[in-house]
CSV table of C-alpha atoms and ligand atoms in Angstrom, one decimal:
chain,number,residue,atom,x,y,z
A,16,UNK,CA,30.9,-9.5,-55.2
A,17,UNK,CA,30.7,-7.7,-51.9
A,18,UNK,CA,27.1,-6.3,-52.2
A,19,UNK,CA,23.7,-7.8,-52.8
A,20,UNK,CA,22.1,-5.1,-55.0
A,21,UNK,CA,23.1,-1.9,-56.7
A,22,UNK,CA,20.6,0.8,-57.7
A,23,UNK,CA,21.8,3.1,-60.5
A,24,UNK,CA,20.0,6.5,-60.6
A,25,UNK,CA,19.2,7.7,-57.1
A,26,UNK,CA,16.2,9.8,-58.1
A,27,UNK,CA,12.6,9.7,-56.9
A,28,UNK,CA,12.3,6.1,-57.9
A,29,UNK,CA,15.8,4.7,-57.2
A,30,UNK,CA,16.6,6.3,-53.9
A,31,UNK,CA,13.6,5.1,-51.9
A,32,UNK,CA,14.0,1.7,-53.5
A,33,UNK,CA,17.7,1.5,-52.6
A,34,UNK,CA,17.0,2.6,-49.0
A,35,UNK,CA,14.1,0.1,-48.7
A,36,UNK,CA,16.4,-2.8,-49.9
A,37,UNK,CA,19.0,-1.7,-47.3
A,38,UNK,CA,16.4,-1.5,-44.6
A,39,UNK,CA,15.5,-5.2,-45.3
A,40,UNK,CA,19.2,-6.1,-44.5
A,41,UNK,CA,20.5,-6.3,-48.1
A,42,UNK,CA,23.9,-4.7,-48.7
A,43,UNK,CA,23.2,-1.9,-51.2
A,44,UNK,CA,25.3,0.3,-53.4
A,45,UNK,CA,23.5,3.4,-54.6
A,46,UNK,CA,25.0,4.9,-57.8
A,47,UNK,CA,24.4,8.4,-59.2
A,48,UNK,CA,26.6,10.6,-61.4
A,49,UNK,CA,25.3,13.8,-59.7
A,50,UNK,CA,28.0,14.7,-57.1
A,51,UNK,CA,25.7,17.0,-55.2
A,52,UNK,CA,23.2,14.1,-54.7
A,53,UNK,CA,26.0,11.8,-53.5
A,54,UNK,CA,27.3,14.5,-51.1
A,55,UNK,CA,23.8,15.1,-49.7
A,56,UNK,CA,23.3,11.4,-49.1
A,57,UNK,CA,26.7,11.0,-47.4
A,58,UNK,CA,25.6,13.8,-45.1
A,59,UNK,CA,22.4,12.0,-44.3
A,60,UNK,CA,20.2,14.5,-46.2
A,61,UNK,CA,17.3,13.4,-48.5
A,62,UNK,CA,17.5,15.5,-51.7
A,63,UNK,CA,13.7,15.6,-52.0
A,64,UNK,CA,10.7,14.9,-49.9
A,65,UNK,CA,9.4,11.3,-49.6
A,66,UNK,CA,7.3,10.3,-46.6
A,67,UNK,CA,9.5,8.5,-44.0
A,68,UNK,CA,12.6,8.5,-46.2
A,69,UNK,CA,14.7,10.9,-44.2
A,70,UNK,CA,14.5,8.7,-41.1
A,71,UNK,CA,15.1,5.6,-43.3
A,72,UNK,CA,18.3,7.1,-44.8
A,73,UNK,CA,19.7,7.8,-41.4
A,74,UNK,CA,18.8,4.3,-40.2
A,75,UNK,CA,20.5,2.5,-43.1
A,76,UNK,CA,23.6,4.7,-43.0
A,77,UNK,CA,23.9,3.9,-39.3
A,78,UNK,CA,23.4,0.2,-40.0
A,79,UNK,CA,26.1,0.3,-42.7
A,80,UNK,CA,23.9,-1.4,-45.3
A,81,UNK,CA,23.8,1.5,-47.7
A,82,UNK,CA,26.9,2.9,-49.5
A,83,UNK,CA,27.1,5.2,-52.5
A,84,UNK,CA,29.3,5.7,-55.5
A,85,UNK,CA,29.3,8.0,-58.5
A,86,UNK,CA,30.9,5.4,-60.8
A,87,UNK,CA,28.4,3.2,-62.7
A,88,UNK,CA,30.9,0.3,-63.0
A,89,UNK,CA,31.0,0.0,-59.2
A,90,UNK,CA,27.4,-1.4,-59.5
A,91,UNK,CA,28.9,-4.6,-60.7
A,92,UNK,CA,30.2,-5.3,-57.2
A,93,UNK,CA,26.6,-6.5,-56.5
A,94,UNK,CA,24.9,-9.5,-57.8
A,95,UNK,CA,21.7,-7.7,-58.9
A,96,UNK,CA,21.9,-4.3,-60.7
A,97,UNK,CA,18.7,-2.2,-60.8
A,98,UNK,CA,18.5,0.6,-63.3
A,99,UNK,CA,16.2,3.5,-62.2
A,100,UNK,CA,17.5,6.1,-64.7
A,101,UNK,CA,15.3,8.8,-66.3
A,102,UNK,CA,13.7,7.9,-69.6
A,103,UNK,CA,12.2,11.1,-71.0
A,104,UNK,CA,10.8,11.2,-74.5
A,105,UNK,CA,12.3,13.2,-77.4
A,106,UNK,CA,10.0,15.7,-79.1
A,107,UNK,CA,10.2,13.1,-82.0
A,108,UNK,CA,7.6,10.9,-80.3
A,109,UNK,CA,10.3,8.5,-79.3
A,110,UNK,CA,11.8,7.3,-76.0
A,111,UNK,CA,15.1,8.9,-75.0
A,112,UNK,CA,17.2,6.0,-73.8
A,113,UNK,CA,20.5,7.9,-73.6
A,114,UNK,CA,21.0,7.4,-69.9
A,115,UNK,CA,20.2,3.7,-70.1
A,116,UNK,CA,22.6,3.3,-73.1
A,117,UNK,CA,25.4,5.2,-71.4
A,118,UNK,CA,25.1,3.1,-68.2
A,119,UNK,CA,24.9,-0.2,-70.2
A,120,UNK,CA,28.2,0.9,-72.0
A,121,UNK,CA,29.8,1.5,-68.6
A,122,UNK,CA,28.7,-1.9,-67.3
A,123,UNK,CA,29.6,-3.9,-70.4
A,124,UNK,CA,33.2,-4.5,-69.5
A,125,UNK,CA,32.6,-5.4,-65.9
A,126,UNK,CA,29.6,-7.7,-66.2
A,127,UNK,CA,30.2,-11.3,-65.3
A,128,UNK,CA,28.1,-14.5,-65.6
A,129,UNK,CA,25.7,-14.5,-62.6
A,130,UNK,CA,24.8,-10.8,-62.8
A,131,UNK,CA,21.1,-9.8,-63.0
A,132,UNK,CA,20.0,-6.6,-64.6
A,133,UNK,CA,16.6,-5.2,-63.6
A,134,UNK,CA,15.1,-2.4,-65.6
A,135,UNK,CA,12.9,-0.4,-63.2
A,136,UNK,CA,12.6,2.7,-65.4
A,137,UNK,CA,9.5,3.2,-67.5
A,138,UNK,CA,10.4,2.0,-71.0
A,139,UNK,CA,8.9,1.7,-74.5
A,140,UNK,CA,7.7,-1.8,-75.5
A,141,UNK,CA,10.6,-3.9,-76.7
A,142,UNK,CA,13.3,-2.2,-74.6
A,143,UNK,CA,13.9,-5.1,-72.3
A,144,UNK,CA,14.5,-7.4,-75.3
A,145,UNK,CA,16.8,-4.7,-76.7
A,146,UNK,CA,18.9,-4.7,-73.5
A,147,UNK,CA,19.1,-8.5,-73.6
A,148,UNK,CA,20.2,-8.3,-77.2
A,149,UNK,CA,22.7,-5.6,-76.5
A,150,UNK,CA,24.4,-7.7,-73.8
A,151,UNK,CA,24.4,-10.8,-76.1
A,152,UNK,CA,25.8,-8.8,-79.1
A,153,UNK,CA,28.6,-7.1,-77.2
A,154,UNK,CA,29.6,-9.7,-74.6
A,155,UNK,CA,28.2,-12.9,-76.1
A,156,UNK,CA,26.1,-13.7,-73.0
A,157,UNK,CA,23.2,-16.1,-73.2
A,158,UNK,CA,20.6,-14.0,-71.4
A,159,UNK,CA,18.5,-16.2,-69.1
A,160,UNK,CA,21.4,-18.6,-68.6
A,161,UNK,CA,24.7,-16.6,-68.0
A,162,UNK,CA,23.2,-13.2,-67.1
A,163,UNK,CA,19.6,-12.3,-66.2
A,164,UNK,CA,17.5,-9.4,-67.5
A,165,UNK,CA,14.0,-8.3,-66.4
A,166,UNK,CA,11.7,-5.4,-66.4
A,167,UNK,CA,10.1,-4.7,-63.0
A,168,UNK,CA,8.2,-1.4,-63.5
A,169,UNK,CA,7.6,1.1,-60.8
A,170,UNK,CA,4.0,2.1,-60.2
A,171,UNK,CA,4.2,3.7,-56.7
A,172,UNK,CA,2.9,7.2,-56.2
A,173,UNK,CA,5.1,9.9,-54.8
A,174,UNK,CA,4.8,10.2,-51.0
A,175,UNK,CA,3.5,6.7,-50.6
A,176,UNK,CA,6.6,4.7,-51.5
A,177,UNK,CA,7.3,3.1,-48.1
A,178,UNK,CA,3.7,1.9,-47.9
A,179,UNK,CA,3.1,0.8,-51.5
A,180,UNK,CA,6.4,-1.1,-51.9
A,181,UNK,CA,4.9,-3.7,-49.6
A,182,UNK,CA,1.4,-3.7,-51.1
A,183,UNK,CA,1.2,-2.9,-54.9
A,184,UNK,CA,1.6,-6.1,-57.0
A,185,UNK,CA,5.2,-6.2,-58.2
A,186,UNK,CA,5.1,-7.0,-62.0
A,187,UNK,CA,8.2,-8.9,-63.3
A,188,UNK,CA,8.7,-9.6,-67.0
A,189,UNK,CA,11.8,-11.8,-67.4
A,190,UNK,CA,13.8,-12.7,-70.5
A,191,UNK,CA,13.6,-16.4,-69.8
A,192,UNK,CA,12.2,-18.1,-66.7
A,193,UNK,CA,15.4,-17.9,-64.7
A,194,UNK,CA,15.7,-14.2,-65.1
A,195,UNK,CA,12.2,-13.7,-63.7
A,196,UNK,CA,12.9,-16.1,-60.8
A,197,UNK,CA,16.0,-14.2,-60.0
A,198,UNK,CA,14.3,-10.8,-59.8
A,199,UNK,CA,11.3,-12.3,-57.9
A,200,UNK,CA,13.7,-13.5,-55.3
A,201,UNK,CA,15.3,-10.0,-55.0
A,202,UNK,CA,11.9,-8.4,-54.6
A,203,UNK,CA,10.7,-11.1,-52.2
A,204,UNK,CA,12.3,-9.0,-49.3
A,205,UNK,CA,9.1,-6.9,-49.6
A,206,UNK,CA,5.6,-8.1,-48.7
A,207,UNK,CA,4.0,-7.2,-52.1
A,208,UNK,CA,2.6,-10.1,-54.3
A,209,UNK,CA,4.8,-10.9,-57.3
A,210,UNK,CA,3.2,-11.3,-60.7
A,211,UNK,CA,5.4,-12.8,-63.4
A,212,UNK,CA,4.8,-12.1,-67.1
A,213,UNK,CA,6.7,-11.5,-70.3
A,214,UNK,CA,8.9,-8.4,-70.7
A,215,UNK,CA,6.7,-6.8,-73.3
A,216,UNK,CA,3.5,-7.3,-71.2
A,217,UNK,CA,5.3,-5.8,-68.2
A,218,UNK,CA,6.3,-2.8,-70.4
A,219,UNK,CA,2.8,-2.4,-71.7
A,220,UNK,CA,1.2,-2.8,-68.3
A,221,UNK,CA,3.3,0.1,-66.9
A,222,UNK,CA,2.8,2.6,-69.7
A,223,UNK,CA,-0.9,1.8,-70.0
A,224,UNK,CA,-1.4,2.3,-66.3
A,225,UNK,CA,-0.2,5.9,-66.9
A,226,UNK,CA,-2.1,6.3,-70.2
A,227,UNK,CA,-5.3,5.3,-68.4
A,228,UNK,CA,-4.8,8.0,-65.8
A,229,UNK,CA,-3.7,10.6,-68.4
A,230,UNK,CA,-6.8,9.9,-70.5
A,231,UNK,CA,-9.2,9.8,-67.5
A,232,UNK,CA,-8.1,13.3,-66.6
A,233,UNK,CA,-8.3,14.6,-70.2
A,234,UNK,CA,-12.1,13.9,-70.3
A,235,UNK,CA,-13.1,16.2,-67.4
A,236,UNK,CA,-10.5,18.8,-68.7
A,237,UNK,CA,-12.2,18.7,-72.1
A,238,UNK,CA,-15.6,18.9,-70.5
A,239,UNK,CA,-14.4,22.0,-68.5
A,240,UNK,CA,-13.5,23.8,-71.7
A,241,UNK,CA,-16.7,22.8,-73.4
A,242,UNK,CA,-18.7,24.0,-70.3
A,243,UNK,CA,-17.1,27.5,-70.7
A,244,UNK,CA,-18.3,27.5,-74.3
A,245,UNK,CA,-21.9,26.6,-73.3
A,246,UNK,CA,-22.0,28.7,-70.1
A,247,UNK,CA,-22.4,25.6,-68.0
A,248,UNK,CA,-20.8,24.7,-64.7
A,249,UNK,CA,-18.4,21.7,-65.1
A,250,UNK,CA,-18.7,20.7,-61.4
A,251,UNK,CA,-22.5,20.5,-61.6
A,252,UNK,CA,-22.3,18.5,-64.9
A,253,UNK,CA,-19.8,16.0,-63.4
A,254,UNK,CA,-22.1,15.7,-60.4
A,255,UNK,CA,-25.0,14.9,-62.7
A,256,UNK,CA,-22.9,12.3,-64.6
A,257,UNK,CA,-21.7,10.6,-61.4
A,258,UNK,CA,-24.5,10.9,-58.9
A,259,UNK,CA,-26.2,7.6,-58.0
A,260,UNK,CA,-25.2,6.3,-61.4
A,261,UNK,CA,-23.6,2.8,-61.2
A,262,UNK,CA,-21.6,3.3,-64.5
A,263,UNK,CA,-20.4,6.9,-63.7
A,264,UNK,CA,-16.9,7.8,-62.3
A,265,UNK,CA,-15.9,10.9,-64.2
A,266,UNK,CA,-12.8,12.4,-62.5
A,267,UNK,CA,-12.4,16.1,-61.7
A,268,UNK,CA,-10.6,18.6,-63.9
A,269,UNK,CA,-7.2,20.1,-63.1
A,270,UNK,CA,-3.7,20.8,-64.4
A,271,UNK,CA,-2.7,17.3,-65.4
A,272,UNK,CA,1.0,16.8,-65.9
A,273,UNK,CA,4.2,15.5,-64.3
A,274,UNK,CA,7.2,13.7,-65.8
A,275,UNK,CA,5.4,10.4,-66.1
A,276,UNK,CA,2.0,11.2,-67.4
A,277,UNK,CA,3.3,13.8,-69.8
A,278,UNK,CA,5.7,11.5,-71.6
A,279,UNK,CA,4.7,7.9,-71.1
A,280,UNK,CA,1.9,8.0,-73.7
A,281,UNK,CA,4.6,8.8,-76.3
A,282,UNK,CA,6.1,5.4,-75.8
A,283,UNK,CA,2.9,3.9,-77.0
A,284,UNK,CA,2.5,6.5,-79.7
A,285,UNK,CA,5.9,5.5,-81.2
A,286,UNK,CA,4.2,2.5,-82.9
A,287,UNK,CA,0.6,3.3,-82.4
A,288,UNK,CA,-2.2,1.6,-84.3
A,289,UNK,CA,-4.3,4.7,-83.9
A,290,UNK,CA,-1.7,7.4,-84.5
A,291,UNK,CA,-2.6,10.7,-82.9
A,292,UNK,CA,-5.3,9.4,-80.5
A,293,UNK,CA,-3.1,9.8,-77.5
A,294,UNK,CA,-1.5,13.0,-78.9
A,295,UNK,CA,-5.0,14.4,-78.8
A,296,UNK,CA,-5.3,13.4,-75.2
A,297,UNK,CA,-2.1,15.2,-74.5
A,298,UNK,CA,-3.2,18.3,-76.4
A,299,UNK,CA,-6.3,18.5,-74.2
A,300,UNK,CA,-4.3,18.4,-70.9
A,301,UNK,CA,-1.7,20.7,-72.3
A,302,UNK,CA,-4.4,23.2,-73.4
A,303,UNK,CA,-5.7,23.8,-69.8
A,304,UNK,CA,-3.2,26.6,-68.9
A,305,UNK,CA,-4.1,28.5,-72.1
A,306,UNK,CA,-7.8,28.0,-71.4
A,307,UNK,CA,-7.3,29.5,-68.0
A,308,UNK,CA,-5.4,32.5,-69.3
A,309,UNK,CA,-7.9,33.1,-72.1
A,310,UNK,CA,-10.8,32.8,-69.5
A,311,UNK,CA,-9.1,35.5,-67.3
A,312,UNK,CA,-8.6,37.8,-70.3
A,313,UNK,CA,-12.2,37.4,-71.4
A,314,UNK,CA,-13.4,38.5,-67.9
A,315,UNK,CA,-10.7,41.1,-66.9
A,316,UNK,CA,-9.6,42.5,-70.3
A,317,UNK,CA,-5.9,42.9,-71.0
A,318,UNK,CA,-3.7,41.2,-68.4
A,319,UNK,CA,-0.9,43.7,-69.0
A,320,UNK,CA,0.2,45.0,-65.6
A,321,UNK,CA,-2.5,43.1,-63.7
A,322,UNK,CA,-1.4,41.2,-60.6
A,323,UNK,CA,-2.1,37.5,-60.9
A,324,UNK,CA,-1.4,35.2,-57.9
A,325,UNK,CA,-0.5,31.6,-58.9
A,326,UNK,CA,-1.0,29.2,-56.0
A,327,UNK,CA,1.1,26.1,-56.4
A,328,UNK,CA,4.1,25.2,-58.5
A,329,UNK,CA,4.3,21.4,-57.9
A,330,UNK,CA,2.6,19.2,-60.5
A,331,UNK,CA,1.0,17.1,-57.8
A,332,UNK,CA,-0.9,17.8,-54.6
A,333,UNK,CA,1.2,18.0,-51.4
A,334,UNK,CA,4.5,17.1,-53.1
A,335,UNK,CA,7.6,19.2,-53.8
A,336,UNK,CA,7.9,17.8,-57.4
A,337,UNK,CA,7.9,20.6,-60.0
A,338,UNK,CA,9.1,18.5,-62.9
A,339,UNK,CA,7.0,19.1,-66.0
A,340,UNK,CA,4.4,21.0,-64.0
A,341,UNK,CA,1.8,22.9,-66.0
A,342,UNK,CA,2.0,25.7,-63.3
A,343,UNK,CA,5.2,26.7,-65.0
A,344,UNK,CA,3.5,26.8,-68.4
A,345,UNK,CA,0.7,28.8,-66.9
A,346,UNK,CA,3.2,31.4,-65.5
A,347,UNK,CA,5.0,31.6,-68.9
A,348,UNK,CA,1.8,32.2,-70.7
A,349,UNK,CA,0.7,34.9,-68.2
A,350,UNK,CA,4.1,36.6,-68.5
A,351,UNK,CA,3.7,36.6,-72.3
A,352,UNK,CA,0.5,38.7,-71.6
A,353,UNK,CA,2.7,41.1,-69.6
A,354,UNK,CA,0.9,40.2,-66.3
A,355,UNK,CA,2.7,40.7,-63.0
A,356,UNK,CA,2.8,37.2,-61.6
A,357,UNK,CA,3.2,36.4,-57.9
A,358,UNK,CA,3.7,32.8,-56.9
A,359,UNK,CA,3.2,30.9,-53.7
A,360,UNK,CA,3.8,27.2,-53.0
A,361,UNK,CA,4.3,25.8,-49.5
A,362,UNK,CA,6.1,22.7,-50.6
A,363,UNK,CA,8.6,23.2,-53.4
A,364,UNK,CA,12.3,24.0,-53.0
A,365,UNK,CA,12.1,27.0,-55.5
A,366,UNK,CA,11.7,30.3,-53.6
A,367,UNK,CA,8.2,31.7,-53.7
A,368,UNK,CA,6.4,34.5,-51.8
A,369,UNK,CA,4.1,34.0,-48.8
A,370,UNK,CA,0.5,33.2,-49.4
A,371,UNK,CA,-0.6,36.6,-48.0
A,372,UNK,CA,1.9,38.5,-50.1
A,373,UNK,CA,0.9,36.7,-53.3
A,374,UNK,CA,-2.9,37.2,-52.9
A,375,UNK,CA,-2.7,40.8,-51.6
A,376,UNK,CA,-4.5,43.1,-54.0
A,377,UNK,CA,-4.4,40.5,-56.7
A,378,UNK,CA,-6.6,41.0,-59.8
A,379,UNK,CA,-6.8,37.2,-60.1
A,380,UNK,CA,-5.9,34.3,-58.0
A,381,UNK,CA,-5.3,31.0,-59.8
A,382,UNK,CA,-5.1,27.7,-58.0
A,383,UNK,CA,-2.5,25.8,-60.1
A,384,UNK,CA,-1.9,22.9,-57.6
A,385,UNK,CA,-4.6,21.5,-55.3
A,386,UNK,CA,-2.3,21.4,-52.2
A,387,UNK,CA,-4.3,20.6,-49.0
A,388,UNK,CA,-3.4,24.0,-47.6
A,389,UNK,CA,-5.6,25.7,-50.3
A,390,UNK,CA,-8.6,23.6,-49.3
A,391,UNK,CA,-8.7,25.0,-45.7
A,392,UNK,CA,-11.5,27.5,-45.2
A,393,UNK,CA,-9.0,30.1,-44.0
A,394,UNK,CA,-7.4,30.1,-47.5
A,395,UNK,CA,-10.6,31.2,-49.3
A,396,UNK,CA,-11.3,33.7,-46.5
A,397,UNK,CA,-7.8,35.2,-46.9
A,398,UNK,CA,-8.2,35.5,-50.7
A,399,UNK,CA,-11.6,37.3,-50.4
A,400,UNK,CA,-10.3,39.6,-47.6
A,401,UNK,CA,-6.9,40.5,-49.1
A,402,UNK,CA,-7.6,40.6,-52.8
A,403,UNK,CA,-11.0,42.4,-52.7
A,404,UNK,CA,-14.4,41.8,-54.3
A,405,UNK,CA,-13.2,42.4,-57.9
A,406,UNK,CA,-10.6,39.7,-57.7
A,407,UNK,CA,-11.2,36.8,-60.1
A,408,UNK,CA,-10.8,33.4,-58.5
A,409,UNK,CA,-9.7,30.7,-61.0
A,410,UNK,CA,-9.8,27.2,-59.6
A,411,UNK,CA,-10.1,24.3,-62.0
A,412,UNK,CA,-9.6,21.9,-59.1
A,413,UNK,CA,-12.3,23.4,-56.9
A,414,UNK,CA,-9.7,23.3,-54.2
A,415,UNK,CA,-11.0,26.5,-52.6
A,416,UNK,CA,-14.5,25.0,-52.6
A,417,UNK,CA,-16.1,27.8,-54.7
A,418,UNK,CA,-17.8,25.4,-57.1
A,419,UNK,CA,-17.0,27.4,-60.2
A,420,UNK,CA,-13.8,27.5,-62.4
A,421,UNK,CA,-14.1,31.3,-62.7
A,422,UNK,CA,-15.8,33.3,-59.9
A,423,UNK,CA,-15.4,36.9,-58.6
A,424,UNK,CA,-14.5,37.1,-54.9
A,425,UNK,CA,-17.7,39.3,-54.4
A,426,UNK,CA,-19.9,36.3,-55.6
A,427,UNK,CA,-18.1,34.0,-53.2
A,428,UNK,CA,-18.6,36.4,-50.3
A,429,UNK,CA,-22.3,36.6,-51.2
A,430,UNK,CA,-22.5,32.8,-51.3
A,431,UNK,CA,-20.9,32.3,-47.9
A,432,UNK,CA,-23.1,35.0,-46.4
A,433,UNK,CA,-26.3,33.1,-47.4
B,27,LIG,N1,9.0,9.8,-60.4
B,27,LIG,C1,8.0,8.9,-60.4
B,27,LIG,O1,7.0,9.1,-59.6
B,27,LIG,C2,8.1,7.7,-61.3
B,27,LIG,C3,7.1,6.7,-61.1
B,27,LIG,C4,7.1,5.6,-61.8
B,27,LIG,C5,8.1,5.4,-62.8
B,27,LIG,N2,9.1,6.4,-63.0
B,27,LIG,C6,10.1,6.1,-64.0
B,27,LIG,O2,11.3,5.8,-63.3
B,27,LIG,C7,12.4,6.3,-63.9
B,27,LIG,C8,13.2,7.2,-63.0
B,27,LIG,O3,12.4,8.3,-62.7
B,27,LIG,P1,12.8,9.3,-61.5
B,27,LIG,O4,11.7,10.2,-61.4
B,27,LIG,O5,13.4,8.6,-60.4
B,27,LIG,O6,14.0,10.1,-62.3
B,27,LIG,P2,15.1,11.1,-61.7
B,27,LIG,O7,15.4,12.0,-62.8
B,27,LIG,O8,14.5,11.7,-60.4
B,27,LIG,O9,16.3,10.2,-61.3
B,27,LIG,C9,17.2,9.7,-62.2
B,27,LIG,C10,18.6,9.8,-61.5
B,27,LIG,O10,19.5,9.1,-62.4
B,27,LIG,C11,20.8,9.9,-62.3
B,27,LIG,N3,21.6,9.6,-63.5
B,27,LIG,C12,21.4,10.0,-64.8
B,27,LIG,N4,22.3,9.5,-65.6
B,27,LIG,C13,23.1,8.7,-64.8
B,27,LIG,C14,24.3,8.0,-65.1
B,27,LIG,N5,24.8,7.9,-66.3
B,27,LIG,N6,24.9,7.3,-64.0
B,27,LIG,C15,24.3,7.4,-62.8
B,27,LIG,N7,23.3,8.1,-62.5
B,27,LIG,C16,22.7,8.8,-63.5
B,27,LIG,C17,20.3,11.3,-62.2
B,27,LIG,O11,21.4,12.1,-61.6
B,27,LIG,C18,19.1,11.2,-61.3
B,27,LIG,O12,19.4,11.3,-59.9
B,27,LIG,C19,11.9,7.0,-65.2
B,27,LIG,O13,11.9,6.0,-66.2
B,27,LIG,C20,10.5,7.3,-64.8
B,27,LIG,O14,9.7,7.4,-66.0
B,27,LIG,C21,9.0,7.5,-62.2
């Protein structure tokens, strides 16, 4: 074995991890079957934005501690093999493990006693034991003695990887004590505290971290829709709930989505003891784009031929990550109403129009992502100036600071003149 650790799946989770291992002096092989990704990395180019990662990539390439391959079997040249492959959910309320299964099949013939496999992807409860069983069944390994299998879930937020890899507790669920010790030793190159547990508890801890957030955001989203029904202001109600109340803490509404939050609840729903409860949570978050479109139609009449500016395509503030963003769903729904949609996002790779062009003479301006740029006072000023007083401002995040989900630009101008 001529490397210390391999990372298979150089996506938003795997690539920063591989680079961070290499930066701590480990010899790292990064594996991905996307030739464009491998070519970009060989050229020293990060394929997506992650704070500090571009400089890190150049540093580890220069140091010679990070090499790449597009062949999964090459990963077996390292002692530890970390899987950071995507784990979407089927529409059948079931984890889609095809990438994991396919890589395991590539690795089976080349695994040797002494190898450690770390599942870093988010997985349904029971998956780590399945992987251990798969290796025993097909190669006869005694997991925990010959080879080692753990789940070490990723809970780092996009944009904060290089900081949080050293601070967030690193949860490790090992199949047998020796598996856990092996992965703990691998991750001890970082400063984060290590917490050992069982595989299924590590799996549950990760998915319930996300379920908690998904549910916490569904409550203000449901309240926002209820407020529309009662003619109430959701931001004022949330302030009443939270202000000086020691047991408050209601979050703010918004377009709640992204690859993780949108699908991880399904891994729990697979075998839920309260079937449908989390599906209900999902339905609330998924209803917000339709709620916004219907709210616009109620105020403006038919949206056919009306210019609607959508500000933001990313699912998350200040990132370039568009995967599973509800902004796309919002745009699809608006297009189904025959609206003329103009989109602006200062962060994403997809081409969009400039802010000024998007809001110019718009009948409605919708803030779909709460990017910091939209919270600068100049942004609201530009909307009211360029779009005119009849423009409907739709801002479930209150990013522009209007304090209403639906408000006419003329009302906003009056407010700021007071
Ligand atoms: N993105 C996040 O913020 C985040 C946070 C926590 C956990 N997770 C979990 O981490 C896992 C990975 O997520 P991600 O966002 O990095 O996914 P991603 O889609 O960005 O990355 C997966 C990578 O795997 C590669 N790949 C697919 N099949 C392959 C194969 N057979 N061989 C080699 N490479 C292959 C793809 O080309 C891609 O680059 C998922 O389980 C996800 O739920 C993601």
